[in-house]
Tab-separated table of C-alpha atoms and ligand atoms in Angstrom:
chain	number	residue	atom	x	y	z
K	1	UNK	CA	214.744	36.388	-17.302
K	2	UNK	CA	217.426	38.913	-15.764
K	3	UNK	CA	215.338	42.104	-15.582
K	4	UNK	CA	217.226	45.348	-14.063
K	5	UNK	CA	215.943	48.215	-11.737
K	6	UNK	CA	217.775	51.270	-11.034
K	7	UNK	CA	217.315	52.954	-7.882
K	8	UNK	CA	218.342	56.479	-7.270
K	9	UNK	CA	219.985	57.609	-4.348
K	10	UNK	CA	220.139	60.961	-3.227
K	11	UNK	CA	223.850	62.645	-1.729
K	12	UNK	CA	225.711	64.981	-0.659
K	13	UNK	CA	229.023	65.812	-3.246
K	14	UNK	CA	232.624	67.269	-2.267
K	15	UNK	CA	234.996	68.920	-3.947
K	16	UNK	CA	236.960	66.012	-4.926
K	17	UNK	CA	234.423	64.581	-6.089
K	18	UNK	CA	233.721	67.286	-8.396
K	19	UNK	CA	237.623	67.100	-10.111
K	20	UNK	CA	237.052	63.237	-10.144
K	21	UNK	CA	233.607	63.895	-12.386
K	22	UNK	CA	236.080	66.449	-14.620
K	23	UNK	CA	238.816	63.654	-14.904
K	24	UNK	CA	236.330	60.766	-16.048
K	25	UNK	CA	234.686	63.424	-18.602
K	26	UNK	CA	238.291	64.295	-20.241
K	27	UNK	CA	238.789	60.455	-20.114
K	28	UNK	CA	235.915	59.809	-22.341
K	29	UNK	CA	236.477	62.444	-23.939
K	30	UNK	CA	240.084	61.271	-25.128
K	31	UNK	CA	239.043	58.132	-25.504
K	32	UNK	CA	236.133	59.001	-27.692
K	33	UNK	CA	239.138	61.026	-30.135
K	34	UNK	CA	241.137	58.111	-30.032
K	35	UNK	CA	238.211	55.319	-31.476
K	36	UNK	CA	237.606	57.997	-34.546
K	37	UNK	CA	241.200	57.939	-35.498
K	38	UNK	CA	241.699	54.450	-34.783
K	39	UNK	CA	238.477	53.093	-35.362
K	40	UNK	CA	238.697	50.080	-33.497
K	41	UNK	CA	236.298	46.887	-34.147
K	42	UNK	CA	235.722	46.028	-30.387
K	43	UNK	CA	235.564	47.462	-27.194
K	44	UNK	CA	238.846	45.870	-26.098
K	45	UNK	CA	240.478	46.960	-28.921
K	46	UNK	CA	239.846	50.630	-27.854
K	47	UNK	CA	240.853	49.723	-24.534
K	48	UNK	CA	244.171	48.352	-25.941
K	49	UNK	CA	245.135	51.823	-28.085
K	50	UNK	CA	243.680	54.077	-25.549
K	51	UNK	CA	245.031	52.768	-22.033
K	52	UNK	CA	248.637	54.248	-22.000
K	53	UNK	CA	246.873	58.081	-23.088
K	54	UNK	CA	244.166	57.676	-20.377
K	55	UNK	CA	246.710	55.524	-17.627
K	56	UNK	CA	248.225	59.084	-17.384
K	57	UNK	CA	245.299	60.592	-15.314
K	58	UNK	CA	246.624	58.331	-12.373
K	59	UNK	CA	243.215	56.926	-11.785
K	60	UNK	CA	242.177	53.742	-11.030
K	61	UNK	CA	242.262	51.262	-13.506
K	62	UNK	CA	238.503	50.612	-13.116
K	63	UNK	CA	237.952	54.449	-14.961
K	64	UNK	CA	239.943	53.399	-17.670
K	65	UNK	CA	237.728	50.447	-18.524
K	66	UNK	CA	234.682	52.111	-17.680
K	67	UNK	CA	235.635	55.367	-19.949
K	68	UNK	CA	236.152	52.890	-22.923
K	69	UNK	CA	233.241	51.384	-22.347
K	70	UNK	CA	231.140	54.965	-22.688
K	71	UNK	CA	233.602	56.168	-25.329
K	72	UNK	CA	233.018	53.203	-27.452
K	73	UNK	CA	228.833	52.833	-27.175
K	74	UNK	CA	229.517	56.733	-27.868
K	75	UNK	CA	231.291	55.993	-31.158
K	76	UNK	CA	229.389	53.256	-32.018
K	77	UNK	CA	226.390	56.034	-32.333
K	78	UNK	CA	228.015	58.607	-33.554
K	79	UNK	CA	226.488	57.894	-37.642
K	80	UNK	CA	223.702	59.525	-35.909
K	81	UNK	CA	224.813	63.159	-35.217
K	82	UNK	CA	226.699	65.273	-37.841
K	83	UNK	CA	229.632	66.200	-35.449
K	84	UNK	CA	232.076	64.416	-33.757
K	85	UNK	CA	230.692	63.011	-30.589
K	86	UNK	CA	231.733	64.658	-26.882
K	87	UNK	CA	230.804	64.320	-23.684
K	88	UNK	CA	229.775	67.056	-21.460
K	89	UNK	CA	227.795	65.693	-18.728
K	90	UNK	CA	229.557	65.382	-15.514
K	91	UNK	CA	229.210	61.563	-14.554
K	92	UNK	CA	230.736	58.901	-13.699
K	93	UNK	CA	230.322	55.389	-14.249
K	94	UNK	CA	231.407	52.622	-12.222
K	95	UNK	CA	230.892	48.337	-12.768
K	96	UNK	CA	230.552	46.230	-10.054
K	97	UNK	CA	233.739	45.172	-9.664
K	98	UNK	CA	234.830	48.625	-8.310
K	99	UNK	CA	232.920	49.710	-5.768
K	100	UNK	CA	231.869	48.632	-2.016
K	101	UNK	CA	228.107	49.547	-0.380
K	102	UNK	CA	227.680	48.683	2.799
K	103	UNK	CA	224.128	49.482	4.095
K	104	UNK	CA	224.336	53.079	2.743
K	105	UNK	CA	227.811	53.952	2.702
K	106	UNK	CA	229.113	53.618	-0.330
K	107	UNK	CA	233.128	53.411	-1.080
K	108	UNK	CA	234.422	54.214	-4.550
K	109	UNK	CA	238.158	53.910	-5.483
K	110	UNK	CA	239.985	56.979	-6.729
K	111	UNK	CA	243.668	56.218	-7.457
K	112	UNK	CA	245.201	53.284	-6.608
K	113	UNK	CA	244.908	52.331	-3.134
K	114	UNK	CA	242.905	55.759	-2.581
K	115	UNK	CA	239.203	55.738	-1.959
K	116	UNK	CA	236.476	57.970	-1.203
K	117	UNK	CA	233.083	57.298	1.084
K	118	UNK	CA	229.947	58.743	0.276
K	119	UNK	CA	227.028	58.486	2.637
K	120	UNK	CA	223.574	57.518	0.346
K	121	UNK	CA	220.208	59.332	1.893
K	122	UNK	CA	217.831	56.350	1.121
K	123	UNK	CA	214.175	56.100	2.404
K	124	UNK	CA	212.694	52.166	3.917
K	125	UNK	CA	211.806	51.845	-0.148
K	126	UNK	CA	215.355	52.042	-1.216
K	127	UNK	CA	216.633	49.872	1.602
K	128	UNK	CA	214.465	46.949	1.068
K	129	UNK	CA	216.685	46.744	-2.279
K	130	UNK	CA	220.147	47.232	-0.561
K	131	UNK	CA	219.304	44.427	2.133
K	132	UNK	CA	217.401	41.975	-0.384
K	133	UNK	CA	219.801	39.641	-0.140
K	134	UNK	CA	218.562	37.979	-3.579
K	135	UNK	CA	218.948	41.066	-5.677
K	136	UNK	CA	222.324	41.139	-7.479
K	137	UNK	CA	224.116	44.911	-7.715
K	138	UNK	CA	225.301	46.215	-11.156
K	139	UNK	CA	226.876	49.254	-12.253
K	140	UNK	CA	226.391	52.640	-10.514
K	141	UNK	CA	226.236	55.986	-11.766
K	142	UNK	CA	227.124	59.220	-10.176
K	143	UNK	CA	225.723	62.033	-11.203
K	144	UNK	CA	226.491	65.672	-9.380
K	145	UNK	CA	223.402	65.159	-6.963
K	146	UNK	CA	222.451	61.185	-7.296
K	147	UNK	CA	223.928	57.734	-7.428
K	148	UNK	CA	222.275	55.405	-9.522
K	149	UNK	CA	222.573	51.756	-8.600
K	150	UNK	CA	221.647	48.774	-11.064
K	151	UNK	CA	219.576	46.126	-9.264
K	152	UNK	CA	218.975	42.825	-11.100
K	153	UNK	CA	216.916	39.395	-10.305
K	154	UNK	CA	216.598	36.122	-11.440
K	155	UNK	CA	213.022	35.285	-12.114
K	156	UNK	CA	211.314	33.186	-14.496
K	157	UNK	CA	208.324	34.136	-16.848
K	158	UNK	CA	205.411	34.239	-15.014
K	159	UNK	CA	202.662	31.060	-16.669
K	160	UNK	CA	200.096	33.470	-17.978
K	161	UNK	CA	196.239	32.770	-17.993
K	162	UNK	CA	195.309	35.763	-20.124
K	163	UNK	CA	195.970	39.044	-20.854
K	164	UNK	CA	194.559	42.368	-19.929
K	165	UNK	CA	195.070	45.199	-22.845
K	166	UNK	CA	195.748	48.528	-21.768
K	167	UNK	CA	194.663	51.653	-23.561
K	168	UNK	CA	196.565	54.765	-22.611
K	169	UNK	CA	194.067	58.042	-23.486
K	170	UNK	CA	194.655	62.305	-22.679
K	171	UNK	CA	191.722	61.449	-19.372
K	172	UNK	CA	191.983	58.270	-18.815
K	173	UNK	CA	193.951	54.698	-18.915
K	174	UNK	CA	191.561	51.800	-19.855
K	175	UNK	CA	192.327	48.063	-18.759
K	176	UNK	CA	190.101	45.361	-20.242
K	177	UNK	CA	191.128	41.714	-19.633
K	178	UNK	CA	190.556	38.110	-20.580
K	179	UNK	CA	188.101	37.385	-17.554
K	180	UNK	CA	185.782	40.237	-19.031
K	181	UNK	CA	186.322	42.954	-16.893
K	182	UNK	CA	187.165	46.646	-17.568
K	183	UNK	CA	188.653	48.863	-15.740
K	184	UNK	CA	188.981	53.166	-16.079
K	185	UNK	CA	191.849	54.549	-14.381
K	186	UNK	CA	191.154	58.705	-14.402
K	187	UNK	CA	193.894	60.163	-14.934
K	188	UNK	CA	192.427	63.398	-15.795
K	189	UNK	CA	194.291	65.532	-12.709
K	190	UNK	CA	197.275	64.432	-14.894
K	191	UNK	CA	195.874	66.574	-17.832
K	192	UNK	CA	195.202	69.254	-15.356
K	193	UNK	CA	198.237	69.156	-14.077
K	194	UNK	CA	199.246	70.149	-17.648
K	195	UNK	CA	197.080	73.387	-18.012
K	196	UNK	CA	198.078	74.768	-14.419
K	197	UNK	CA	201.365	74.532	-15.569
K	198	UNK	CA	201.011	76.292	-19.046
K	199	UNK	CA	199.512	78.817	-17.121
K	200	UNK	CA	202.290	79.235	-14.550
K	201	UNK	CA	204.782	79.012	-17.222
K	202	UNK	CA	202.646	81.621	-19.636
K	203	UNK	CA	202.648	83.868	-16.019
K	204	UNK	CA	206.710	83.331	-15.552
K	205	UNK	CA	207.235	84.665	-19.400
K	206	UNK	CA	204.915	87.681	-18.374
K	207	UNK	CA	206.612	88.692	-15.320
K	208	UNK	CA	210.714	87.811	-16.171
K	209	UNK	CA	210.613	89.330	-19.737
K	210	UNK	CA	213.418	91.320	-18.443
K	211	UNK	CA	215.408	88.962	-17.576
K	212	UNK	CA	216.136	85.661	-19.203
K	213	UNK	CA	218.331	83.891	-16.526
K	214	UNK	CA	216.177	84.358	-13.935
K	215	UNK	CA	213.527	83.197	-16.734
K	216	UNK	CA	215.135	79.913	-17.616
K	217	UNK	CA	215.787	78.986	-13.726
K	218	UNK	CA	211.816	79.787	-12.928
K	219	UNK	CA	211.051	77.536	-16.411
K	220	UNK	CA	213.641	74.691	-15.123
K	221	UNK	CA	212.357	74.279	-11.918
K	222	UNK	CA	208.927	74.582	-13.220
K	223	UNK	CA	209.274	71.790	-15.858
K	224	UNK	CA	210.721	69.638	-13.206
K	225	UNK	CA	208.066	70.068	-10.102
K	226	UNK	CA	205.737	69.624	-13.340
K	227	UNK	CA	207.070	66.010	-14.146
K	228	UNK	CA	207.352	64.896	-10.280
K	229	UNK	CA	203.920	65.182	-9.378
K	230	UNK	CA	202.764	63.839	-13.252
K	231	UNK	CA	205.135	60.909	-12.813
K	232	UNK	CA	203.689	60.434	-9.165
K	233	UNK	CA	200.136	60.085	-10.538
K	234	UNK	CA	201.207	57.880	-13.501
K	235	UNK	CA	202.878	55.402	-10.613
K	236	UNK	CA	199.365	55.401	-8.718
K	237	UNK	CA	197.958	53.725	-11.925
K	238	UNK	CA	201.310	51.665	-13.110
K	239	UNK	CA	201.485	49.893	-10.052
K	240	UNK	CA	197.597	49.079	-9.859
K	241	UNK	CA	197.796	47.765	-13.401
K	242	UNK	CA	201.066	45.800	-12.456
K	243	UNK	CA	199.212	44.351	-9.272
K	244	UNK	CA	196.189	43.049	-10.733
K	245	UNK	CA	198.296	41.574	-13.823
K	246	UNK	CA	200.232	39.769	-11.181
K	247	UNK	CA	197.278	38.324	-9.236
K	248	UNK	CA	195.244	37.324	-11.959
K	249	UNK	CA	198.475	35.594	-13.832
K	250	UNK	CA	197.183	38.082	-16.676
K	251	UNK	CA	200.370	39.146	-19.450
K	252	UNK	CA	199.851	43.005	-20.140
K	253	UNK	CA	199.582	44.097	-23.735
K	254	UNK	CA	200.264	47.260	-24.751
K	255	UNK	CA	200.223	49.506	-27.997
K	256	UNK	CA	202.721	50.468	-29.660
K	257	UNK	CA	203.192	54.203	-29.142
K	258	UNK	CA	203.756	55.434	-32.816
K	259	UNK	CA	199.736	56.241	-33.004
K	260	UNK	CA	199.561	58.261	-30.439
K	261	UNK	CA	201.352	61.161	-32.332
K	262	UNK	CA	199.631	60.386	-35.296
K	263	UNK	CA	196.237	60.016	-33.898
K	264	UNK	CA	196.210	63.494	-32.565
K	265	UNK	CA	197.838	64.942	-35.912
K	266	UNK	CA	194.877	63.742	-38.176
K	267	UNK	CA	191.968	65.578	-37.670
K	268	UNK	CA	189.552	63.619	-35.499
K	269	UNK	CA	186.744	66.203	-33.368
K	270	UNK	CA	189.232	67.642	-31.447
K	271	UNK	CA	190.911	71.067	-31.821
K	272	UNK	CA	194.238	72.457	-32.275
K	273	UNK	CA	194.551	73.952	-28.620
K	274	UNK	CA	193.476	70.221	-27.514
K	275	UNK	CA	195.987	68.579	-29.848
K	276	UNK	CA	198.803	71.156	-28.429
K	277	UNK	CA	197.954	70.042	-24.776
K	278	UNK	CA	198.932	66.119	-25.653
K	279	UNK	CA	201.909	65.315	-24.784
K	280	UNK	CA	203.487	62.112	-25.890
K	281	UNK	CA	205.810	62.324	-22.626
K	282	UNK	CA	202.884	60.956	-20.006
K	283	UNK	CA	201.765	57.772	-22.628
K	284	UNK	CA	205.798	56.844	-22.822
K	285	UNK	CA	206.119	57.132	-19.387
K	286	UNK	CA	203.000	55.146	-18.255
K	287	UNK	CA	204.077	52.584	-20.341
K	288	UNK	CA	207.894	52.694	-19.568
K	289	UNK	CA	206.505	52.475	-16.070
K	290	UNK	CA	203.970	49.298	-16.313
K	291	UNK	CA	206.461	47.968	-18.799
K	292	UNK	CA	209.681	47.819	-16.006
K	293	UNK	CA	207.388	46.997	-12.918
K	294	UNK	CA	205.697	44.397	-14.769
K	295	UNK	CA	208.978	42.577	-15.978
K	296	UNK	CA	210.604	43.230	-12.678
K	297	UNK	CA	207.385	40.648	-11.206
K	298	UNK	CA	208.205	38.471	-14.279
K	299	UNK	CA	204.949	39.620	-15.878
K	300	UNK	CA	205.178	39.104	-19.808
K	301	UNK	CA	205.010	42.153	-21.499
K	302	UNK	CA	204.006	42.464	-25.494
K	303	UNK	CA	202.901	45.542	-28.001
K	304	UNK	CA	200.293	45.214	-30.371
K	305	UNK	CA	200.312	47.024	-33.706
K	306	UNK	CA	198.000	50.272	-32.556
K	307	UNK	CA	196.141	49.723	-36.389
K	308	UNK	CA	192.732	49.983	-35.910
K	309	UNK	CA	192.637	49.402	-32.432
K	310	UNK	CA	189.963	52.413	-32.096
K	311	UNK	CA	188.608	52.474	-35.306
K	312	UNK	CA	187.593	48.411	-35.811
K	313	UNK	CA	184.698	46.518	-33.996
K	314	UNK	CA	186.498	43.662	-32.331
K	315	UNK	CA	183.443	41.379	-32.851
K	316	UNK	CA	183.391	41.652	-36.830
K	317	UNK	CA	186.485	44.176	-37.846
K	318	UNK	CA	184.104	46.470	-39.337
K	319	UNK	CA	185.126	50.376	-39.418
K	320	UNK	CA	183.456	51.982	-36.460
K	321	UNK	CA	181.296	55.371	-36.597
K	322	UNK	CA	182.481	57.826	-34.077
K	323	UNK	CA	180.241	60.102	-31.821
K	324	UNK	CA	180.624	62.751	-29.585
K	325	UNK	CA	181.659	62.025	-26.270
K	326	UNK	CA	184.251	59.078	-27.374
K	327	UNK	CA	181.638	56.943	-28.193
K	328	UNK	CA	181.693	54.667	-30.800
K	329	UNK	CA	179.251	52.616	-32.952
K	330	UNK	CA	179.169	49.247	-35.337
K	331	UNK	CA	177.073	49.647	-38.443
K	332	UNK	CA	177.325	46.298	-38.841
K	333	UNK	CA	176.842	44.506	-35.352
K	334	UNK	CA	174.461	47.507	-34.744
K	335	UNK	CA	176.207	47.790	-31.254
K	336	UNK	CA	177.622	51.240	-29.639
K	337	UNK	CA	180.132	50.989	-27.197
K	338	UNK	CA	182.294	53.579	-25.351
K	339	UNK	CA	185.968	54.300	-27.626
K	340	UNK	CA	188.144	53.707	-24.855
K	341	UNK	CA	186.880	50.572	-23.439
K	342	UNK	CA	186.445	49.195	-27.657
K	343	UNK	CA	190.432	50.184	-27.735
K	344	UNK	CA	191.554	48.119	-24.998
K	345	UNK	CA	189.555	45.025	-25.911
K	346	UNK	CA	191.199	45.190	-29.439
K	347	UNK	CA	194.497	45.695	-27.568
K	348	UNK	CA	194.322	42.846	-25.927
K	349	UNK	CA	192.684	40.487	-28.330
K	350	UNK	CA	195.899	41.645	-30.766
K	351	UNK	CA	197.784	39.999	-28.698
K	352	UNK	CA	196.040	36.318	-29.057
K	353	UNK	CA	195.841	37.251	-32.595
K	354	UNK	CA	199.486	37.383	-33.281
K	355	UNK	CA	199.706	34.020	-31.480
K	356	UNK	CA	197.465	32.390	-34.380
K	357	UNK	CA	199.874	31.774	-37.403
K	358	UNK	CA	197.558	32.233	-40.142
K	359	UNK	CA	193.813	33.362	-40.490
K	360	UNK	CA	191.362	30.886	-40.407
K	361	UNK	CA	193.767	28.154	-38.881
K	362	UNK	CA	193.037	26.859	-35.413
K	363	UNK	CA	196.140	24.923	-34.891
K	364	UNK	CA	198.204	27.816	-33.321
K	365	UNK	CA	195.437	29.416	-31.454
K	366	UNK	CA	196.700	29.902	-28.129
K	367	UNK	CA	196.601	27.558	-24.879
K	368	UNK	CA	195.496	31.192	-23.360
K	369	UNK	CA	192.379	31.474	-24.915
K	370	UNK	CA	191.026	28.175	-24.142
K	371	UNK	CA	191.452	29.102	-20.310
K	372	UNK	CA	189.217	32.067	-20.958
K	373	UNK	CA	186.125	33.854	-22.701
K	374	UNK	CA	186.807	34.897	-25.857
K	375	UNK	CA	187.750	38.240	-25.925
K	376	UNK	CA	186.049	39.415	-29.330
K	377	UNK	CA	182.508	38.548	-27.731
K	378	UNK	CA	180.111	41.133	-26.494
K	379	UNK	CA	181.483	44.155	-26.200
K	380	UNK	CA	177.941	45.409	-25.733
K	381	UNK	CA	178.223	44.464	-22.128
K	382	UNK	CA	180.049	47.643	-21.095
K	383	UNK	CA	178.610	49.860	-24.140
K	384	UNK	CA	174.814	51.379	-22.065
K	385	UNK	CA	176.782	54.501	-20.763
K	386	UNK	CA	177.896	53.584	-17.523
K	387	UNK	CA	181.618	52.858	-17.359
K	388	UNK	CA	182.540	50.021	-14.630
K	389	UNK	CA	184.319	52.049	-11.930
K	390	UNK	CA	187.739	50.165	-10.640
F	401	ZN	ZN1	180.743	44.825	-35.536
């Protein structure tokens, strides 16, 4: 396993940085024109018909490579929009090859023989990653305000002993695992986080109704305080989930996200007004999170198909009766249990499900399983009310 991190860098941008951003845009740009009319089969072979049009910018041959490069995963796309594909983002791109960083000064070639210096603010976090010696660099990208560098590791797949299914919910993120214990990450402030920010948003439409460009800068620099401190709470829980995965040798199952929307569509107790507060954004993001940290550790990583996962008794797959509260009860078992907790025990026993090859065989039932309890028993245990605390 290779996984990649990118760490963002903060900096300060000149002027010539600013026409070298224009120059690389135009570059893609013309380089994106020239793969529609010639329609090439390969990245070389754009690089081939477009290098004497873009070798007259004067810059470095290292843009002209790395403009192909975007132009062509550009073109390669383009059957999904309806016009022809352009680049207006100011950014540059930049492989390994090309540039120099030396602690935090980082040197990036303009025209031949020409380079400029640009001095990266970085905290103690984004140091250890510059002077891990073991950590291979990638690609950066420059944006107008940060520099993006591509960190990647060798590491080999973690030996797992179990898994622990997580269950990503509006209040709360539930972890059950293979040794039998649950855990309930609150993440209500999250949600609450959400409603003060409708309101300040609902106040800034009040009060700029006058004027809209003051209106959009208020709304842009309210959306993005908004997803700071919501992505700051998310990491709080990632990196917990990430930890204990890592300690216990536990692989981390997942759903896969399509229920979420779906879930909340269908009419299921809760109302409209609660429906228009979800917002897929904070389950994709908790799991993009858990998902990169876990496979930066070397932490398998799998999704389980989200069917049933709330709705079935994982003891005897019969349909489940839902309360109020998010409870949950088997007509068959005669059990009650709390939804959440019933979710991420089906989440995680999909996973040693999928390992079996057919039902009713034992022969491919996983080494995993032996190691531990089985996961389908007695999911009474957590069911009286009380919800173990982490
Ligand atoms: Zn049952």
């Amino acid at each position: 396993m290779r996984p990649v991190k990118a760490i963002q860098f903060r900096y300060v941008a000149s002027d010539e940085l600013a026409s070298l951003f224009e120059d690389f845009r135009l570059m893609c740009n013309d380089a994106i024109r020239i793969a529609v009319k010639g329609k090439p089969r390969s990245r070389f072979t754009l690089i081939e018909i477009a290098y004497p049009r873009l070798k007259e910018y004067g810059l470095h041959t290292h843009y002209i490579l790395s403009a192909c490069e975007v132009a062509y995963s550009v073109y390669r796309n383009k059957e999904r929009r309806s016009t022809d594909p352009y680049i207006e983002r100011a950014f540059l791109k930049l492989d390994n090859q090309s540039y120099s960083l030396n602690h935090l000064l980082l040197r990036i070639p303009t025209t031949p023989r020409h380079f400029v210096y640009l001095t990266l603010q970085g905290s103690n976090y984004h140091l250890s990653f510059i002077d891990d010696p073991t950590l291979k660099r990638g690609s950066i990208t420059l944006t107008g305000r940060t520099v993006s560098i591509a960190f990647s590791k060798e590491i080999a797949e973690t030996e797992t002993l179990g898994e622990v299914g997580v269950d990503v919910n509006e209040r709360n993120v539930t972890t059950s695992d293979t040794s039998g214990v649950t855990i309930v990450f609150d993440t209500s402030k999250v949600a609450e986080l959400k409603e003060q920010y409708r309101a300040i948003r609902a106040k800034i439409g009040r009060v700029t109704r006058r004027d809209q460009r003051i209106s959009q800068r208020l709304y842009a620099r309210c959306g993005t305080r908004e997803k700071n401190r919501t992505t700051q709470a998310l990491h709080r829980v990632s990196k917990a989930i990430v930890e204990r995965a890592g300690e216990k040798k536990f692989g981390i199952v997942m759903e896969k996200l399509k229920r979420i929307r779906k879930l909340y569509r269908r009419g299921n107790g809760q109302s409209p007004s609660f429906r228009g507060r979800m917002n897929s954004w904070t389950f994709r993001e908790l799991q993009r999170q858990v998902d990169y940290k876990a496979r930066w550790e070397g932490i398998p990583v799998s999704y389980a198909s989200p069917r049933g996962t709330s709705s079935k008794c994982p003891n005897c797959d019969s349909h489940l009766i839902e309360f109020e509260g998010r409870r949950v009860w088997c007509p068959s078992c005669r059990q009650g249990g709390d939804r959440d907790v019933i979710a991420s025990r089906n989440i995680m026993a999909a996973s040693v499900r999928a390992a079996r090859p057919s039902k009713g065989s034992r022969e491919g039932e996983s080494r995993r399983q032996e190691n531990a309890s089985n996961p389908r028993s007695r999911w009474m245990e957590v069911s009286a009310g009380h919800r173990p605390k982490s």
